[in-house]
Short mmCIF file of C-alpha atoms and ligand atoms in Angstrom, two decimals:
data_model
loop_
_atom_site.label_atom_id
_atom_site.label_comp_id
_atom_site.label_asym_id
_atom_site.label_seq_id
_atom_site.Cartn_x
_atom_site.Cartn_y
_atom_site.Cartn_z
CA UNK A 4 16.96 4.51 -23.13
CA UNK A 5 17.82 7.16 -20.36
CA UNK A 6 15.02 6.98 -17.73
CA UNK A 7 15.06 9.89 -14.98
CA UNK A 8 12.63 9.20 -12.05
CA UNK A 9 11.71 12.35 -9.47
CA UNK A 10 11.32 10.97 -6.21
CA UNK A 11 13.05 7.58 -4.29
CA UNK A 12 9.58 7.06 -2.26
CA UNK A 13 8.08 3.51 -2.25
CA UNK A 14 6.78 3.79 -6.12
CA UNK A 15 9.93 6.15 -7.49
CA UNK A 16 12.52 3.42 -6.44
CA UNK A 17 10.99 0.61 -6.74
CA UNK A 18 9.78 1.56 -10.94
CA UNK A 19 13.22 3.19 -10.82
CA UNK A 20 15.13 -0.09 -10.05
CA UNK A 21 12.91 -2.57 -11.97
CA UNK A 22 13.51 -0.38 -15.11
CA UNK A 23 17.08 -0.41 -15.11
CA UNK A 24 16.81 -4.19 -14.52
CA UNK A 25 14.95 -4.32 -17.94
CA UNK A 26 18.52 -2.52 -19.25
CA UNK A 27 17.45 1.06 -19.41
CA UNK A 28 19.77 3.55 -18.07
CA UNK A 29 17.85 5.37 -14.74
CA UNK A 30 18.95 7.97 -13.04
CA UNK A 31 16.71 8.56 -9.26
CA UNK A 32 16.17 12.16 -8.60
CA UNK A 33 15.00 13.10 -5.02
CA UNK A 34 15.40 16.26 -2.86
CA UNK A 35 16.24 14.47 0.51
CA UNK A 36 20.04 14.34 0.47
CA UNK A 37 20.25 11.60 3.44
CA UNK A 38 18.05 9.21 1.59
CA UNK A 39 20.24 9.64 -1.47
CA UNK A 40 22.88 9.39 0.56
CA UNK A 41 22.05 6.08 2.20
CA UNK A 42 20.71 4.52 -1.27
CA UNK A 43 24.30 5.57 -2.70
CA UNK A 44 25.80 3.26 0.10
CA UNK A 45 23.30 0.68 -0.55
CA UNK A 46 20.83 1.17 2.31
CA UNK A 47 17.46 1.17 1.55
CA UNK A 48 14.66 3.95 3.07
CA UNK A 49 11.84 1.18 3.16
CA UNK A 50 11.65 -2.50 3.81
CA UNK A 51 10.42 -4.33 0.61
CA UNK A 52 10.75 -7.96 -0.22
CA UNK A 53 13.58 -8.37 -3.44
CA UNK A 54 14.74 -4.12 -3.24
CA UNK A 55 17.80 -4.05 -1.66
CA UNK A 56 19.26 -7.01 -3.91
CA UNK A 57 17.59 -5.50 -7.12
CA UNK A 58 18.86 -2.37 -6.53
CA UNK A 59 22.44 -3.48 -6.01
CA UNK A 60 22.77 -5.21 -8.76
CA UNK A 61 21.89 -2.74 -11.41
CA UNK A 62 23.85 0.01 -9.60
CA UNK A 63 26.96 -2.64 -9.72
CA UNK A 64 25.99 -2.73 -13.66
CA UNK A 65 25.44 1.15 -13.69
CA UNK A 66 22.31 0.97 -15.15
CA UNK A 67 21.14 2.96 -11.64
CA UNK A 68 22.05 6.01 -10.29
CA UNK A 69 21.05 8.70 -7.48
CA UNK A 70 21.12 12.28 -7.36
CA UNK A 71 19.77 15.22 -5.27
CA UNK A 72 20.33 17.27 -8.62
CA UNK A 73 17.37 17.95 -10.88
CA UNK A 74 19.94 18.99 -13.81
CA UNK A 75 19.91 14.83 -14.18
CA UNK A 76 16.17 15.25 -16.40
CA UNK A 77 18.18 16.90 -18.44
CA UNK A 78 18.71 14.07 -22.15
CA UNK A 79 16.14 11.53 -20.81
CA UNK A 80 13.77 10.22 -22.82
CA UNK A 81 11.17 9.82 -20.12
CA UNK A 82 10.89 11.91 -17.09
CA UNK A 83 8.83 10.10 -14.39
CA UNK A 84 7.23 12.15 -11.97
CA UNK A 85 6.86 9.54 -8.86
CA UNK A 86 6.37 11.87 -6.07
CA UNK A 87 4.09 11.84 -2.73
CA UNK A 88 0.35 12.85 -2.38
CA UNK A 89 -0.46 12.70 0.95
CA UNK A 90 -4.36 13.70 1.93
CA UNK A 91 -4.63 17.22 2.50
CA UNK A 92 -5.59 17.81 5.64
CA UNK A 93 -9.36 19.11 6.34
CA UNK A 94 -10.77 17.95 3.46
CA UNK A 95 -9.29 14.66 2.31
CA UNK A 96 -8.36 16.01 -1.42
CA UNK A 97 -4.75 14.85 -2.82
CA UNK A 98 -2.33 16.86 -1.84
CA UNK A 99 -0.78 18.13 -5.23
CA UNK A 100 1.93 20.57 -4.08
CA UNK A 101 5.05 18.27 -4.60
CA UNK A 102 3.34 17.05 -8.14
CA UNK A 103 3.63 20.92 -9.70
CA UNK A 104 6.91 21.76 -8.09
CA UNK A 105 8.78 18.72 -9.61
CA UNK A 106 6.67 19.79 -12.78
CA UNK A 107 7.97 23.39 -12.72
CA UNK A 108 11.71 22.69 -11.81
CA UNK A 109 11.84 19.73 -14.58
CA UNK A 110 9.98 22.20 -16.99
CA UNK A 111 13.48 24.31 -15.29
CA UNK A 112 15.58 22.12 -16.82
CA UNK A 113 14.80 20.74 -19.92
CA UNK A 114 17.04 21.66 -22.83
CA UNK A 115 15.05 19.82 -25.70
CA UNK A 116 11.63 17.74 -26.16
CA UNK A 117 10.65 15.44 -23.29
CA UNK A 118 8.01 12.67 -22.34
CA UNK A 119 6.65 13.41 -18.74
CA UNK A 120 5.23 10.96 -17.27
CA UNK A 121 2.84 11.21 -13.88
CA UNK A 122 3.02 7.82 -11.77
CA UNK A 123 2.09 9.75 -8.44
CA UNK A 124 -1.99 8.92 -7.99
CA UNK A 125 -3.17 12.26 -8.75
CA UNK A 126 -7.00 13.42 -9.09
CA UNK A 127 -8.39 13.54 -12.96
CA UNK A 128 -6.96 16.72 -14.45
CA UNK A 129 -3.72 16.94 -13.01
CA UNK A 130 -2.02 16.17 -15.85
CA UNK A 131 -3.59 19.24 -17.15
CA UNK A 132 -2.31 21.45 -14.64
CA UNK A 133 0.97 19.95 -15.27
CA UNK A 134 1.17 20.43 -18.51
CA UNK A 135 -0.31 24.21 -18.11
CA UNK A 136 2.78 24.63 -15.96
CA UNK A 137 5.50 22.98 -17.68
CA UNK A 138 4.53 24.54 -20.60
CA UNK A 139 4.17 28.54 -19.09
CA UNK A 140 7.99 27.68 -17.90
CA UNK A 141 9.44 26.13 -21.15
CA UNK A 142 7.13 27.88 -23.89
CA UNK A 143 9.13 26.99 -26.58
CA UNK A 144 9.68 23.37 -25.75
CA UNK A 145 8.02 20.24 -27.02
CA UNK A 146 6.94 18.23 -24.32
CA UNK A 147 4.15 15.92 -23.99
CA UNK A 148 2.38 15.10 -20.48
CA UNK A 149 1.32 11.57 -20.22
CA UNK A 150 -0.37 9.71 -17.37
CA UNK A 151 0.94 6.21 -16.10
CA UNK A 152 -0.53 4.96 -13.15
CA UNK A 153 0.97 1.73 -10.56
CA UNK A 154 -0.82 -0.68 -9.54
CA UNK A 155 1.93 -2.10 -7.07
CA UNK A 156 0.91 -3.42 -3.64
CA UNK A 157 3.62 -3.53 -1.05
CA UNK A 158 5.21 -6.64 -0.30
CA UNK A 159 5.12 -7.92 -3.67
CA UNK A 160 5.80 -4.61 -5.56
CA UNK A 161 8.69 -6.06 -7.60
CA UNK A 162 6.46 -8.33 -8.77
CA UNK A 163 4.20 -6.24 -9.62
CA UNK A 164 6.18 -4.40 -11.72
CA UNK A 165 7.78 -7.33 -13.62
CA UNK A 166 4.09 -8.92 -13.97
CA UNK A 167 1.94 -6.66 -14.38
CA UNK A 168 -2.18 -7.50 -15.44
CA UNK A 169 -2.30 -4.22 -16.94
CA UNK A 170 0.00 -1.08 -18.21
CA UNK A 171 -2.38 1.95 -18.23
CA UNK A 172 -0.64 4.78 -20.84
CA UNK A 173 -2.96 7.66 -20.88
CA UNK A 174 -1.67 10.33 -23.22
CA UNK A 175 -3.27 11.86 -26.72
CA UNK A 176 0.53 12.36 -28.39
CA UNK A 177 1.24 9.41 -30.83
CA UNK A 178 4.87 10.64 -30.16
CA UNK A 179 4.54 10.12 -26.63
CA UNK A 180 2.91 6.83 -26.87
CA UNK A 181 5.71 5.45 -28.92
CA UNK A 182 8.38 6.60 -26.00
CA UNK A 183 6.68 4.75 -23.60
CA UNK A 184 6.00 1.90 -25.84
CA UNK A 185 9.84 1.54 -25.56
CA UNK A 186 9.99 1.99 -22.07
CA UNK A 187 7.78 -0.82 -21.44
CA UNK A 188 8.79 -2.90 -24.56
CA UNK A 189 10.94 -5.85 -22.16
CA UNK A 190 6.83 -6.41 -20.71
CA UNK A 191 5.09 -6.24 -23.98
CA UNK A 192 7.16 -8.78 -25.29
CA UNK A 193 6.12 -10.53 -22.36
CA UNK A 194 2.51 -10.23 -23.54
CA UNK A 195 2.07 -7.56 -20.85
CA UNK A 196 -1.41 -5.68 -21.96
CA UNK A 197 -0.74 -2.27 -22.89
CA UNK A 198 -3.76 -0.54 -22.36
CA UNK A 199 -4.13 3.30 -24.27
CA UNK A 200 -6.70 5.60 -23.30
CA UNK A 201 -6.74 9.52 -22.82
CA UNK A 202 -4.83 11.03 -20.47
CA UNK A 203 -7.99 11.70 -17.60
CA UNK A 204 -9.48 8.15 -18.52
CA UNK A 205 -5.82 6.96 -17.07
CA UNK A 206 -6.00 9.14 -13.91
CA UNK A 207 -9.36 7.90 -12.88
CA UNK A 208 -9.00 4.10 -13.80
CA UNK A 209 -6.70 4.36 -10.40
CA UNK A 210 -9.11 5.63 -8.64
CA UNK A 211 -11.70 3.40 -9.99
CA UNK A 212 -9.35 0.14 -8.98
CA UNK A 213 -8.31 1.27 -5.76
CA UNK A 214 -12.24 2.22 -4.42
CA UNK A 215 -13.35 -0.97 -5.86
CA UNK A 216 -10.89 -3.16 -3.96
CA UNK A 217 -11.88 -1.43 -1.06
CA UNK A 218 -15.25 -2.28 -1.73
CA UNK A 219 -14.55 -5.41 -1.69
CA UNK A 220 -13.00 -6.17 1.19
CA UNK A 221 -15.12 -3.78 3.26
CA UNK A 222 -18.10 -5.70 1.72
CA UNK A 223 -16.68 -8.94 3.02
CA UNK A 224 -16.03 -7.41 6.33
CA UNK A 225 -19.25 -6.77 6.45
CA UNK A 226 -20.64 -10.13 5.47
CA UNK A 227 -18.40 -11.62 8.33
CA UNK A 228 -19.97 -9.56 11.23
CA UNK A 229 -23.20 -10.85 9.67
CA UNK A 230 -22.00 -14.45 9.87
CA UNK A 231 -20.75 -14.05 13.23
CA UNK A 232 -24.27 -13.06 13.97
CA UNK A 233 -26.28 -16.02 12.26
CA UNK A 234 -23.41 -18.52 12.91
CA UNK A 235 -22.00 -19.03 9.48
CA UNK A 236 -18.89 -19.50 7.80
CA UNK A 237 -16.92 -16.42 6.07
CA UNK A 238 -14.53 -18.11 4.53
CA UNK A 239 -16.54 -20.03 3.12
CA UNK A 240 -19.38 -18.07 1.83
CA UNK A 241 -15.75 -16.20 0.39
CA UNK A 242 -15.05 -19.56 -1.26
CA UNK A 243 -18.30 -19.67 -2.71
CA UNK A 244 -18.97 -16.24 -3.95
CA UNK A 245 -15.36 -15.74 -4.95
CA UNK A 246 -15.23 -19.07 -7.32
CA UNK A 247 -18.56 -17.17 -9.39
CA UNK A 248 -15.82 -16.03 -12.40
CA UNK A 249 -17.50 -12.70 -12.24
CA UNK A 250 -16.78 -11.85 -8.77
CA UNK A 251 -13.07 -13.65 -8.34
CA UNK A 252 -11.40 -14.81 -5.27
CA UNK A 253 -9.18 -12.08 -4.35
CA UNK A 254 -9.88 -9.26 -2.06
CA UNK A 255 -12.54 -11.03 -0.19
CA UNK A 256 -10.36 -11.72 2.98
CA UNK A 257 -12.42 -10.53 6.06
CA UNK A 258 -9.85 -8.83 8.62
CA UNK A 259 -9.59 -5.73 11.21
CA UNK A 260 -10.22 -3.35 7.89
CA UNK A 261 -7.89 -2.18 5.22
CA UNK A 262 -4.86 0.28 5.63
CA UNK A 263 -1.91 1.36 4.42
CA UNK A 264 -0.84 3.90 2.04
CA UNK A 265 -3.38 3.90 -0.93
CA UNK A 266 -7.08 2.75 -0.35
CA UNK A 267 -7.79 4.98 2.96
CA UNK A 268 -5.97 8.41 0.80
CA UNK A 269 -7.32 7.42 -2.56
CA UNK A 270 -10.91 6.32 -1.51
CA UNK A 271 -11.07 9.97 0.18
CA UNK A 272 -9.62 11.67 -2.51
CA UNK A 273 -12.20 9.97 -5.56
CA UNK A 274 -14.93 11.22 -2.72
CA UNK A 275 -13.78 14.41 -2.83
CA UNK A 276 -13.07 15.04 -6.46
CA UNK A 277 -16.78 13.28 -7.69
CA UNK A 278 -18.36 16.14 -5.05
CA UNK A 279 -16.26 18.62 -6.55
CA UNK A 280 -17.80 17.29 -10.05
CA UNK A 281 -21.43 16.92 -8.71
CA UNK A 282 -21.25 13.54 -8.69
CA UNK A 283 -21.12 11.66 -5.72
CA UNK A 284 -19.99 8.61 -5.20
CA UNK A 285 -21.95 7.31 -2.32
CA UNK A 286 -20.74 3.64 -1.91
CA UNK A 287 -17.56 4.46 -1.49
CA UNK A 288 -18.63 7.08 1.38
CA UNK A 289 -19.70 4.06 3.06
CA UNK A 290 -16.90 2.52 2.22
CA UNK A 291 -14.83 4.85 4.24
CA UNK A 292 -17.33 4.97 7.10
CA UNK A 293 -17.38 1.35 7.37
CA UNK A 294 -13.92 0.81 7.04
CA UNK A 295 -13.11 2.94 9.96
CA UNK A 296 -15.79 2.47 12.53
CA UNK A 297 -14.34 -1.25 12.09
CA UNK A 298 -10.57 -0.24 12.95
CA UNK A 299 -11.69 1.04 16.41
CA UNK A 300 -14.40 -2.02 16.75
CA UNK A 301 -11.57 -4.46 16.63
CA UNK A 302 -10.54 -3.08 19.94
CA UNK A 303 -14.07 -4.28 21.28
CA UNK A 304 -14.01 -7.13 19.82
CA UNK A 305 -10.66 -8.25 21.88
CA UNK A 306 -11.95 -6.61 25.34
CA UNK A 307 -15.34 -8.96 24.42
CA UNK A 308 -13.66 -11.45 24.19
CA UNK A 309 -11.79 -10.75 27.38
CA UNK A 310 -15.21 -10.58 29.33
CA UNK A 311 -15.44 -6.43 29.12
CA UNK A 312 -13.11 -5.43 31.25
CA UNK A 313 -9.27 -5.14 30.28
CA UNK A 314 -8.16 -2.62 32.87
CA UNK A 315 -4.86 -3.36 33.98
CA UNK A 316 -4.62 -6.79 31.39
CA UNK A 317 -1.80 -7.53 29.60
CA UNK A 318 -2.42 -7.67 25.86
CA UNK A 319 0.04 -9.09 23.68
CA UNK A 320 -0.45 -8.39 19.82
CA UNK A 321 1.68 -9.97 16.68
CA UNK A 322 1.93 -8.20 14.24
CA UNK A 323 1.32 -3.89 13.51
CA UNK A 324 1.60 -3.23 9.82
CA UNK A 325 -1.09 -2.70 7.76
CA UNK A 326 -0.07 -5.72 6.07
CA UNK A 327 2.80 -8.38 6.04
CA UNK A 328 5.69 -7.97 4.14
CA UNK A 329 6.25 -4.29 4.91
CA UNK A 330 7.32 -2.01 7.45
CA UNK A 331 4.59 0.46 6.67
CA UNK A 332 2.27 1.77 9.69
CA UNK A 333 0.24 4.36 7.70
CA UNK A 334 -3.48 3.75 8.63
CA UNK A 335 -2.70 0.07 9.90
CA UNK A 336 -5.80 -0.94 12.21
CA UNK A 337 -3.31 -1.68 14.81
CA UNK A 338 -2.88 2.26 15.59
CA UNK A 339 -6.57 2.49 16.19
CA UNK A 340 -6.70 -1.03 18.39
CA UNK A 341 -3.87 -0.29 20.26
CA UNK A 342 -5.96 2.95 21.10
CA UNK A 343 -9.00 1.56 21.89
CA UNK A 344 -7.18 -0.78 24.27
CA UNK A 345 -5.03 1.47 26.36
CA UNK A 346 -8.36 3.54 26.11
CA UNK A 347 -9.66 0.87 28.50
CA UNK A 348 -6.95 0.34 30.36
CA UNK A 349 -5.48 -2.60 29.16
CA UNK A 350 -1.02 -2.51 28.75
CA UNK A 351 0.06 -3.92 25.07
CA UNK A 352 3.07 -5.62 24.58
CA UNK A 353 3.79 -6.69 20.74
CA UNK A 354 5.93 -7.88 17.45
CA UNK A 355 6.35 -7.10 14.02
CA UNK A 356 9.03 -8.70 11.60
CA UNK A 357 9.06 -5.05 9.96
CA UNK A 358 7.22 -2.76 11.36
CA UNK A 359 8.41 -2.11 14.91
CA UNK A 360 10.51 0.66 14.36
CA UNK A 361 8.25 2.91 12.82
CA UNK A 362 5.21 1.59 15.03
CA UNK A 363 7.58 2.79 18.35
CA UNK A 364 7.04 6.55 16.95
CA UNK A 365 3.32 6.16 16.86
CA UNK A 366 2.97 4.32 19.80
CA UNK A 367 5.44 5.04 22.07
CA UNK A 368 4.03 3.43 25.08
CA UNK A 369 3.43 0.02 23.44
CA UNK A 370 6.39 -2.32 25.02
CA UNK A 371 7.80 -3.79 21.62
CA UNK A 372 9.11 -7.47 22.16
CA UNK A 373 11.87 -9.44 20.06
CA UNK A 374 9.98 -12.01 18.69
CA UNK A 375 6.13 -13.89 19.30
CA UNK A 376 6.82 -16.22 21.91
CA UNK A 377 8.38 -13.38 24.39
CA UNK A 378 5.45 -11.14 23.39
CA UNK A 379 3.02 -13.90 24.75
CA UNK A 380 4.76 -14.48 27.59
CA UNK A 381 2.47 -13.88 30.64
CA UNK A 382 0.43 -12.07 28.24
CA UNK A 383 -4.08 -12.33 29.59
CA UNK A 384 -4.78 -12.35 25.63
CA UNK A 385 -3.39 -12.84 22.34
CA UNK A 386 -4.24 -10.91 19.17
CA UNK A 387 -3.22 -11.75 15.92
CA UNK A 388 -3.39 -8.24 13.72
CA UNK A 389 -1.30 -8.69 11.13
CA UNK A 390 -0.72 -12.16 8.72
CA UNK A 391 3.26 -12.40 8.71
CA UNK A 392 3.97 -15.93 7.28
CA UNK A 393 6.03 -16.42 10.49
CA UNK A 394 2.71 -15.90 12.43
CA UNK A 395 1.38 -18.68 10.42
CA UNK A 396 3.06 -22.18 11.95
CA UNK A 397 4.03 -20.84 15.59
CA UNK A 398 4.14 -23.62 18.59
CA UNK A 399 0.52 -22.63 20.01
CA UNK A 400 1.07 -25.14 22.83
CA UNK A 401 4.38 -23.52 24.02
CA UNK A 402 2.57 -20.29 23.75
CA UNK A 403 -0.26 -20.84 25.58
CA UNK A 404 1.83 -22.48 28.65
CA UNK A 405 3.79 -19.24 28.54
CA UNK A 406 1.04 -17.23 28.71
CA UNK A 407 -1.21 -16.37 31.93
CA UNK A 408 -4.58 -15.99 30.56
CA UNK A 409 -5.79 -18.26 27.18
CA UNK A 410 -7.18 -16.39 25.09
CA UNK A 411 -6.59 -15.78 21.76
CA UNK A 412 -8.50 -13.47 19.30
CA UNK A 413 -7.26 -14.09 15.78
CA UNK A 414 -8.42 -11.13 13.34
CA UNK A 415 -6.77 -12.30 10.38
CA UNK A 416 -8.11 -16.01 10.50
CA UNK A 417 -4.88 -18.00 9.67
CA UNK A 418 -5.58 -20.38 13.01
CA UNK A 419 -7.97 -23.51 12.92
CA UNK A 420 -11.02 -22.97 15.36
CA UNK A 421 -11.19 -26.48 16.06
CA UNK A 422 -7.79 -26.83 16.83
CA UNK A 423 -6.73 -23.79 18.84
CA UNK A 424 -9.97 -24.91 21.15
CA UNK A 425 -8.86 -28.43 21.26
CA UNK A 426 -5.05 -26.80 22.44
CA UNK A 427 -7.10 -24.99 25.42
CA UNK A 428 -7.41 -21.32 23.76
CA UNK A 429 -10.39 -19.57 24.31
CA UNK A 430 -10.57 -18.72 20.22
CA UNK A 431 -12.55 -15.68 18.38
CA UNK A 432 -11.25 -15.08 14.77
CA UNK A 433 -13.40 -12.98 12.42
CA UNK A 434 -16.79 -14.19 10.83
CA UNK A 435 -16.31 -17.58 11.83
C1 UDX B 22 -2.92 -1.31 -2.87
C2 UDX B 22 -3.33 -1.86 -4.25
O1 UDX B 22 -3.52 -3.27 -4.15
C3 UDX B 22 -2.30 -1.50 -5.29
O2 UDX B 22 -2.71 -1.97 -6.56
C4 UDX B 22 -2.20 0.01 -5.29
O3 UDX B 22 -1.47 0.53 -6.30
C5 UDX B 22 -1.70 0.49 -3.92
O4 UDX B 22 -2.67 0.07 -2.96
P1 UDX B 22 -1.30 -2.04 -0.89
O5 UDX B 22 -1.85 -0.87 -0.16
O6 UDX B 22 0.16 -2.25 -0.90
O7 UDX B 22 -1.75 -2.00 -2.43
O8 UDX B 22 -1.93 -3.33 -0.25
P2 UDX B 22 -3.06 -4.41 -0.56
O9 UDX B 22 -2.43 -5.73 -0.68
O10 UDX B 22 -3.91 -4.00 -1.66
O11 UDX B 22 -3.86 -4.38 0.83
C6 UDX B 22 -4.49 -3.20 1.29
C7 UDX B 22 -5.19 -3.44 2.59
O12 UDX B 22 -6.32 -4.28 2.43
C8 UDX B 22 -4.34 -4.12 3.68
O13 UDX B 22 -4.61 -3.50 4.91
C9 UDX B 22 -4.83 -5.56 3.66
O14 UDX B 22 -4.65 -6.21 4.90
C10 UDX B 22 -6.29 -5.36 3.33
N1 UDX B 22 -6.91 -6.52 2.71
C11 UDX B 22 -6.54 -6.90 1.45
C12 UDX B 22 -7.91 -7.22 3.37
O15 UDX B 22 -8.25 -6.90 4.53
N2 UDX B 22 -8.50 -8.29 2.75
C13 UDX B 22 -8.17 -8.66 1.50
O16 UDX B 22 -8.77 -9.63 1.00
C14 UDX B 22 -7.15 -7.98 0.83
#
């Protein structure tokens, strides 16, 4: 089956690689002629556990191919539109400008009936618009708009894709459905649920999954600033709310606050679109409110920790993606701790397996290091931001004789209170 996939962002190439690894024949459409460019000599735009290999091998096969020409949609069977929607600015609604123009030149260049398929997160009714559009360009053409939304988190997003819980297919054309039956047939035989529901019910189960994982973990955070207060245990009252079947384990990881790419765009966006409806959505208002106040907080929480005064302390922080696994900086709390820190006068030094490169264009006067133990090196304190499994087992007692102050402030808990203390840190993790 001939796939053709608009856009080679983080969702485009990654569905785009892991289809023509289940045989189909894709061809990656994007506008930006260096990143074509570099993915035609094998270099990948973003850092992502499996890609590069993935997408070498099924190029080699020529199942996978790039172009900067939108002439390729022409013949496919699906057309997958996989393009950014940043936050607008001002008002926090999706930003749907690159979502119509791929619609309009595809609608361009179709020469017969086509499946169009919307994997960008876009608000409910978008596909509506879309298929308003597509069809005022191409009146007399058959083509069916259906929505298809990821669910891939970064760092495991081949996974994912391979194993997913759920396939959401949100379309009302039978015709449509069966096309992307077939495109997902190599998961269904792998007992993959397929679930079909209208084409807005699809656009808003995103939503939905997104602002209730956020929930989540903002409720947790939460619950750990209350523990810290009445001197309990957040990992386990996690343990014990999480093994309730009901409520599950995952997500309930107290940390600096979530970031990255989807939850802080998407959470604003559902805000935005239930107002628009009349229909607020207050819990995840607080959500948002919560979830930020506690980016900046993290900051205090370190110069606490240092006795409330950081000015002219050297502050040496592992880790600066919003997550491990990635090289993605987009709303990590580290922009916002870093701030709060040179805000008071402290100088940061710091590492990131991944992230360093794009972290230096954020925060430019942050002295990036080559690996943890020269970050802690004469370092006053020691904050752990992000959870890289290399952060995990590192030789504490080297690092605290290399360092000139001892302590250590650990916002992602992977360090043993009792331990660390018994080492000679002065230890603070998060709800413990
Ligand atoms: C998310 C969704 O999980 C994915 O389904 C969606 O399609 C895109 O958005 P991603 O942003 O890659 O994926 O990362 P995720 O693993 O969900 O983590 C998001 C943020 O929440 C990170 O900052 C992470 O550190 C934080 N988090 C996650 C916690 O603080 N605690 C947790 O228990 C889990």
């Amino acid at each position: 089956m001939k796939i053709a996939m608009i856009g080679t962002g983080y969702v485009g190439l990654v569905s785009g690689a892991c289809f023509s690894d289940f045989g189909h024949d894709v061809i990656c459409v994007d506008k930006d002629i260096s990143k074509i460019t570099a993915l035609e000599n094998g270099i990948m735009p973003i850092y992502e556990p499996g890609l590069e290999e993935l997408v070498l091998r099924n190029v080699a096969a020529g199942r996978l191919s790039f172009t900067t020409e939108i002439e390729a949609v022409k013949g496919a069977a699906a057309i997958f539109i996989a393009v950014g929607t940043p936050s607008r600015r001002g008002d926090g609604h999706a930003d749907l400008r690159y979502v119509f123009a791929a619609a309009e030149e595809i609608a361009a260049n179709l020469d017969g009936p086509a499946v169009v398929v919307d994997k960008s997160t876009v608000p409910v009714g978008t596909g509506d618009e879309v298929e308003r559009i597509m069809r005022e360009k191409a009146p007399n053409l058959d083509i069916a708009v259906v929505s298809n939304p990821e669910f891939l988190r970064e760092g495991a997003a081949i996974d994912d894709f391979k194993r997913p819980d759920r396939i959401v297919i949100g379309s009302e054309d039978e015709r449509a459905n069966d096309v992307m039956r077939e495109v997902y047939r190599p998961l269904f035989l792998n007992k993959s649920p397929l679930l079909f529901t209208g084409r807005r019910t699809a656009e808003l189960i995103k939503y939905a999954a997104n602002a209730f994982l956020a929930t989540k973990i903002t409720f947790i955070n939460e619950m750990a600033d209350l523990c810290e207060k009445v001197g309990a245990n957040v990992q386990d009252v996690s343990r014990g709310m999480g093994s309730d079947n009901r409520i599950g384990s995952k997500f309930l990881h107290a940390g600096p606050g979530y970031g990255g790419s989807c939850f802080p765009k998407d959470t604003l966006a559902l805000i935005k679109t239930a107002q628009d409806y009349n229909s607020p959505m207050q819990i995840v208002e607080s959500v948002v409110q919560v979830n930020d106040k506690r980016k900046r907080a993290m900051g205090r929480k370190v110069i606490e920790a240092m006795g409330g005064d950081v000015r002219g302390k050297k502050i040496a922080m592992l880790g600066l993606t919003f997550k491990p696994n990635t090289d993605d900086m987009r709303d990590a709390p580290s922009i916002a701790i870093v701030q709060a820190l040179e805000d008071a006068g402290a100088q940061i030094c710091a590492y990131d397996p991944e992230g360093m490169k794009e972290a230096a264009h954020i925060m430019a006067t942050v002295d990036m290091k080559q690996n943890a133990y020269e970050t802690a090196q004469s370092a006053d304190a020691l904050v752990i931001v992000t959870e890289w499994d290399i952060f995990r087992a590192l030789d504490m007692r080297r690092i605290l004789t290399s360092m000139k102050g001892n302590i250590m402030v650990d916002l992602r808990n992977i360090y043993d209170d009792h331990d660390m203390r018994e080492i000679g840190f002065s230890y603070t993790s998060v709800g413990r």
